[in-house]
Short mmCIF file of C-alpha atoms in Angstrom, two decimals:
data_model
loop_
_atom_site.label_atom_id
_atom_site.label_comp_id
_atom_site.label_asym_id
_atom_site.label_seq_id
_atom_site.Cartn_x
_atom_site.Cartn_y
_atom_site.Cartn_z
CA ILE G 30 -22.68 196.65 -83.50
CA ARG G 31 -24.02 200.48 -84.36
CA ASP G 32 -24.81 201.09 -80.11
CA TRP G 33 -21.29 199.86 -79.81
CA LEU G 34 -19.89 201.95 -82.28
CA ARG G 35 -21.69 204.67 -80.86
CA ILE G 36 -19.33 203.82 -77.81
CA LEU G 37 -16.10 203.02 -78.95
CA ALA G 38 -16.56 206.60 -81.00
CA ALA G 39 -17.72 208.56 -78.14
CA LYS G 40 -14.88 207.41 -75.66
CA GLN G 41 -12.15 207.18 -77.75
CA ALA G 42 -12.74 209.85 -80.84
CA ASP G 43 -11.82 213.35 -80.87
CA MET G 44 -15.41 214.43 -82.40
CA VAL G 45 -18.39 213.32 -83.47
CA VAL G 46 -20.65 214.91 -85.78
CA LEU G 47 -24.70 214.19 -85.15
CA LEU G 48 -27.10 215.43 -87.16
CA THR G 49 -29.27 217.75 -85.20
CA LYS G 50 -30.12 218.86 -81.79
CA ARG G 51 -31.60 216.42 -80.15
CA ASP G 52 -28.60 213.40 -81.15
CA GLN G 53 -27.15 215.51 -79.73
CA ASP G 54 -29.10 215.94 -76.99
CA GLU G 55 -29.56 211.76 -76.40
CA TRP G 56 -25.28 211.08 -77.04
CA LEU G 57 -24.99 213.92 -73.88
CA LEU G 58 -26.71 212.26 -71.72
CA ASN G 59 -27.02 208.72 -72.29
CA LEU G 60 -22.95 207.71 -72.81
CA SER G 61 -19.82 209.00 -71.17
CA VAL G 62 -18.09 211.13 -73.89
CA LYS G 63 -15.24 211.81 -74.65
CA ALA G 64 -15.21 213.48 -77.55
CA ARG G 65 -16.11 216.65 -78.72
CA ILE G 66 -20.59 215.99 -80.06
CA SER G 67 -21.71 218.55 -82.10
CA TYR G 68 -23.96 218.45 -84.63
CA ILE G 69 -23.97 219.67 -88.79
CA TYR G 70 -28.08 220.18 -91.26
CA ASN G 71 -27.01 218.36 -93.90
CA ILE G 72 -27.46 220.73 -97.23
CA SER G 73 -30.58 220.50 -98.98
CA PRO G 74 -30.07 219.47 -102.73
CA PHE G 75 -31.01 222.44 -104.50
CA GLU G 76 -30.46 225.83 -104.05
CA ASN G 77 -33.27 228.25 -102.52
CA ASN G 78 -34.12 230.76 -105.16
CA LYS G 79 -36.60 232.57 -104.48
CA GLN G 80 -39.60 232.21 -106.88
CA ILE G 81 -43.01 233.39 -106.83
CA TYR G 82 -45.40 231.07 -104.59
CA ASN G 83 -48.28 229.48 -106.21
CA ILE G 84 -50.35 230.64 -104.34
CA GLY G 85 -53.71 229.14 -106.66
CA SER G 86 -51.62 225.65 -106.44
CA LYS G 87 -53.90 223.25 -105.68
CA ASN G 88 -51.52 220.24 -105.36
CA ILE G 89 -50.57 218.65 -102.51
CA ILE G 90 -47.13 217.21 -102.62
CA ALA G 91 -45.41 213.92 -100.56
CA VAL G 92 -42.10 212.92 -101.25
CA GLY G 93 -40.84 209.50 -100.59
CA ARG G 94 -39.28 205.93 -100.85
CA TYR G 95 -43.21 204.23 -101.55
CA THR G 96 -41.30 202.23 -97.64
CA GLN G 97 -43.15 201.41 -95.24
CA VAL G 98 -40.84 203.99 -92.55
CA LYS G 99 -42.06 206.37 -94.85
CA GLY G 100 -45.75 206.44 -93.10
CA PHE G 101 -47.47 206.49 -96.77
CA ASP G 102 -50.19 204.47 -95.24
CA ARG G 103 -51.17 206.86 -92.86
CA LEU G 104 -51.19 209.26 -94.96
CA ILE G 105 -53.75 208.04 -97.16
CA ASN G 106 -55.88 207.34 -93.81
CA ILE G 107 -55.10 210.59 -93.16
CA TRP G 108 -56.87 211.69 -96.76
CA THR G 109 -59.65 209.41 -96.39
CA ILE G 110 -60.63 211.42 -92.94
CA PHE G 111 -59.33 215.25 -95.04
CA GLN G 112 -61.83 214.23 -97.41
CA ASN G 113 -64.89 212.67 -95.30
CA LYS G 114 -65.32 215.49 -93.05
CA TYR G 115 -64.46 218.48 -95.15
CA ASP G 116 -66.66 219.42 -98.80
CA VAL G 117 -62.61 220.13 -100.53
CA LEU G 118 -63.00 217.91 -104.20
CA ASP G 119 -60.99 220.19 -106.62
CA TRP G 120 -57.22 220.00 -104.55
CA ASN G 121 -55.05 216.86 -105.13
CA LEU G 122 -52.11 214.93 -103.45
CA ASP G 123 -49.04 214.18 -105.33
CA ILE G 124 -47.05 211.64 -103.65
CA VAL G 125 -44.31 211.71 -105.06
CA GLY G 126 -41.84 208.58 -105.38
CA TYR G 127 -40.91 204.96 -106.09
CA GLY G 128 -40.39 201.45 -103.80
CA GLU G 129 -41.77 198.38 -103.01
CA ASP G 130 -45.02 199.11 -101.96
CA GLU G 131 -46.06 200.62 -104.67
CA ASP G 132 -48.98 197.81 -104.86
CA LYS G 133 -49.56 197.93 -101.30
CA LEU G 134 -50.23 201.52 -101.72
CA LYS G 135 -52.42 201.73 -104.67
CA ASN G 136 -54.25 198.64 -102.95
CA LEU G 137 -54.90 200.70 -99.81
CA ILE G 138 -56.21 203.77 -102.34
CA SER G 139 -58.63 201.41 -103.30
CA PHE G 140 -59.87 200.40 -100.45
CA ARG G 141 -60.56 203.75 -98.80
CA ASN G 142 -62.08 204.57 -101.64
CA VAL G 143 -61.02 208.08 -101.79
CA ASN G 144 -60.64 209.91 -104.26
CA ASN G 145 -57.60 212.51 -105.96
CA ILE G 146 -54.56 210.85 -104.46
CA ASN G 147 -52.08 211.42 -107.24
CA LEU G 148 -48.49 208.09 -107.36
CA ILE G 149 -46.27 208.82 -109.35
CA SER G 150 -42.14 208.95 -110.74
CA THR G 151 -39.51 211.75 -109.28
CA GLU G 152 -38.56 212.54 -113.22
CA ASN G 153 -39.51 215.40 -112.72
CA ILE G 154 -39.02 216.83 -108.87
CA GLU G 155 -38.20 220.06 -109.01
CA LEU G 156 -41.67 221.24 -111.35
CA ASN G 157 -43.65 218.51 -108.64
CA TYR G 158 -42.03 221.27 -105.78
CA SER G 159 -41.81 223.93 -108.11
CA SER G 160 -45.92 223.88 -108.65
CA ALA G 161 -47.47 222.34 -105.01
CA SER G 162 -48.68 224.14 -102.69
CA PHE G 163 -47.74 222.46 -99.96
CA CYS G 164 -45.75 219.66 -98.19
CA CYS G 165 -46.84 217.07 -95.60
CA MET G 166 -45.11 214.30 -94.70
CA THR G 167 -45.70 211.13 -92.74
CA SER G 168 -42.85 209.66 -91.41
CA TYR G 169 -42.61 207.50 -88.53
CA PHE G 170 -39.22 208.21 -87.91
CA GLU G 171 -35.99 209.97 -89.93
CA GLY G 172 -32.99 211.88 -88.91
CA LEU G 173 -32.53 214.32 -90.25
CA PRO G 174 -35.59 214.31 -93.22
CA MET G 175 -34.72 215.60 -97.00
CA VAL G 176 -37.69 216.24 -98.05
CA LEU G 177 -39.07 218.79 -95.67
CA LEU G 178 -35.33 220.77 -96.41
CA GLU G 179 -36.56 220.35 -100.47
CA ALA G 180 -39.60 221.45 -99.99
CA GLN G 181 -38.73 224.08 -97.69
CA SER G 182 -36.33 225.59 -100.88
CA PHE G 183 -39.29 226.20 -103.26
CA GLY G 184 -40.16 228.11 -100.44
CA LEU G 185 -43.50 225.20 -99.63
CA PRO G 186 -45.57 224.91 -95.97
CA CYS G 187 -44.95 221.92 -94.55
CA VAL G 188 -46.82 219.63 -92.60
CA ALA G 189 -45.36 216.83 -90.81
CA PHE G 190 -46.21 214.66 -87.78
CA ASP G 191 -43.25 215.75 -84.45
CA ILE G 192 -41.30 212.58 -84.55
CA PHE G 193 -38.69 212.14 -82.71
CA THR G 194 -35.88 214.08 -84.75
CA GLY G 195 -35.48 215.71 -87.26
CA PRO G 196 -39.11 218.18 -87.79
CA SER G 197 -38.85 220.13 -85.13
CA GLU G 198 -35.82 221.63 -85.82
CA ILE G 199 -36.94 222.39 -89.26
CA ILE G 200 -40.66 223.09 -88.93
CA ASP G 201 -42.32 226.07 -86.26
CA GLU G 202 -45.29 227.94 -86.71
CA SER G 203 -44.32 230.66 -89.31
CA THR G 204 -43.40 228.08 -91.74
CA GLY G 205 -45.79 224.69 -90.79
CA ILE G 206 -47.70 222.60 -88.83
CA LEU G 207 -46.41 219.79 -86.13
CA ILE G 208 -48.60 217.57 -85.15
CA GLN G 209 -48.58 215.33 -82.49
CA ASP G 210 -47.15 212.10 -83.79
CA GLY G 211 -50.28 209.68 -84.89
CA ASN G 212 -53.65 211.59 -84.11
CA LEU G 213 -53.69 211.76 -87.71
CA GLU G 214 -57.86 213.35 -87.05
CA ALA G 215 -55.25 216.39 -86.25
CA TYR G 216 -53.45 216.59 -88.73
CA ALA G 217 -56.62 216.07 -91.59
CA ASP G 218 -57.31 219.23 -89.84
CA ALA G 219 -53.63 221.12 -90.41
CA ILE G 220 -54.18 219.95 -94.18
CA TYR G 221 -57.53 221.70 -94.01
CA ALA G 222 -56.50 224.36 -91.93
CA LEU G 223 -53.87 225.27 -94.95
CA VAL G 224 -56.45 224.23 -98.35
CA SER G 225 -58.32 227.25 -96.63
CA ASN G 226 -56.24 230.34 -96.14
CA PRO G 227 -54.08 230.64 -98.52
CA LYS G 228 -52.90 234.45 -97.05
CA LEU G 229 -51.57 232.05 -94.57
CA ARG G 230 -50.33 229.75 -97.43
CA ASP G 231 -48.65 232.44 -99.08
CA GLU G 232 -46.98 233.73 -95.27
CA MET G 233 -45.79 230.54 -94.07
CA SER G 234 -44.07 230.37 -97.85
CA PHE G 235 -42.61 233.82 -97.42
CA ASN G 236 -40.80 232.72 -94.31
CA THR G 237 -39.58 229.45 -95.03
CA PHE G 238 -37.93 231.02 -98.20
CA GLU G 239 -35.91 232.76 -95.24
CA ALA G 240 -35.87 229.25 -92.91
CA SER G 241 -33.74 227.54 -96.44
CA LYS G 242 -31.16 229.75 -96.27
CA ARG G 243 -29.85 227.99 -92.75
CA PHE G 244 -29.26 224.17 -94.90
CA SER G 245 -27.51 226.24 -98.05
CA GLU G 246 -24.10 225.32 -98.55
CA LYS G 247 -22.26 228.03 -98.06
CA VAL G 248 -23.38 227.94 -94.31
CA ILE G 249 -22.92 224.45 -94.17
CA ALA G 250 -19.68 224.99 -95.32
CA LYS G 251 -18.90 227.73 -92.74
CA ARG G 252 -19.81 225.19 -89.72
CA TRP G 253 -17.78 222.36 -90.57
CA ILE G 254 -14.51 224.42 -91.53
CA HIS G 255 -15.12 226.02 -87.54
CA GLU G 256 -16.01 222.98 -85.67
CA LEU G 257 -12.76 221.56 -87.84
CA ASN G 258 -11.02 224.78 -86.77
CA LYS G 259 -11.57 223.30 -83.70
CA LEU G 260 -9.42 220.21 -83.90
CA ALA G 261 -6.46 221.92 -84.92
CA TYR G 262 -6.18 223.91 -81.45
#
């Protein structure tokens, strides 16, 4: 049904608005398009309030629903590699969320026999972001990952797998680290690169605050107005 609706929209609509540039490229490549095909990012739910980066924090944050697509199973496996490979025992990984896979994740943490992983609720999500050092995302797929937009609003460097859509349009080498999808070893090394280099984290945080302005309400609303005005002529 979704594929059929895509074809119908491409042939009949005046404009189709997508979430990412990659989505736009795929539509233009794979469909016979009558509609104007554009993309507009989502608005971050948190304002950029350029706070002082908590460079002394030793908390790493991951956020999302406890479900398979979010890849928290491979984040736990990455943390296992990280702890076994590097002598770093004073850092914590907080997986903030809720969902049907909570017991599975708890069992995996126990099975891997790893330390310093906490599953915590989303009750104080703004405090969780503001007290973190950087953010990790290990999703198997996403559209436009809101967690990365949220993390950037708090000036957090981000590490993510370079999945098909999303992360590569939010993160670059000045604001975080992109990892080849599925390379758990490289991901563990990236965590250590940030853990062991506070100067790098501080520089990325400064750049991240600036990058997050792209997802402000003012900027995105202006983009919508610009695109909709084109339909009037």
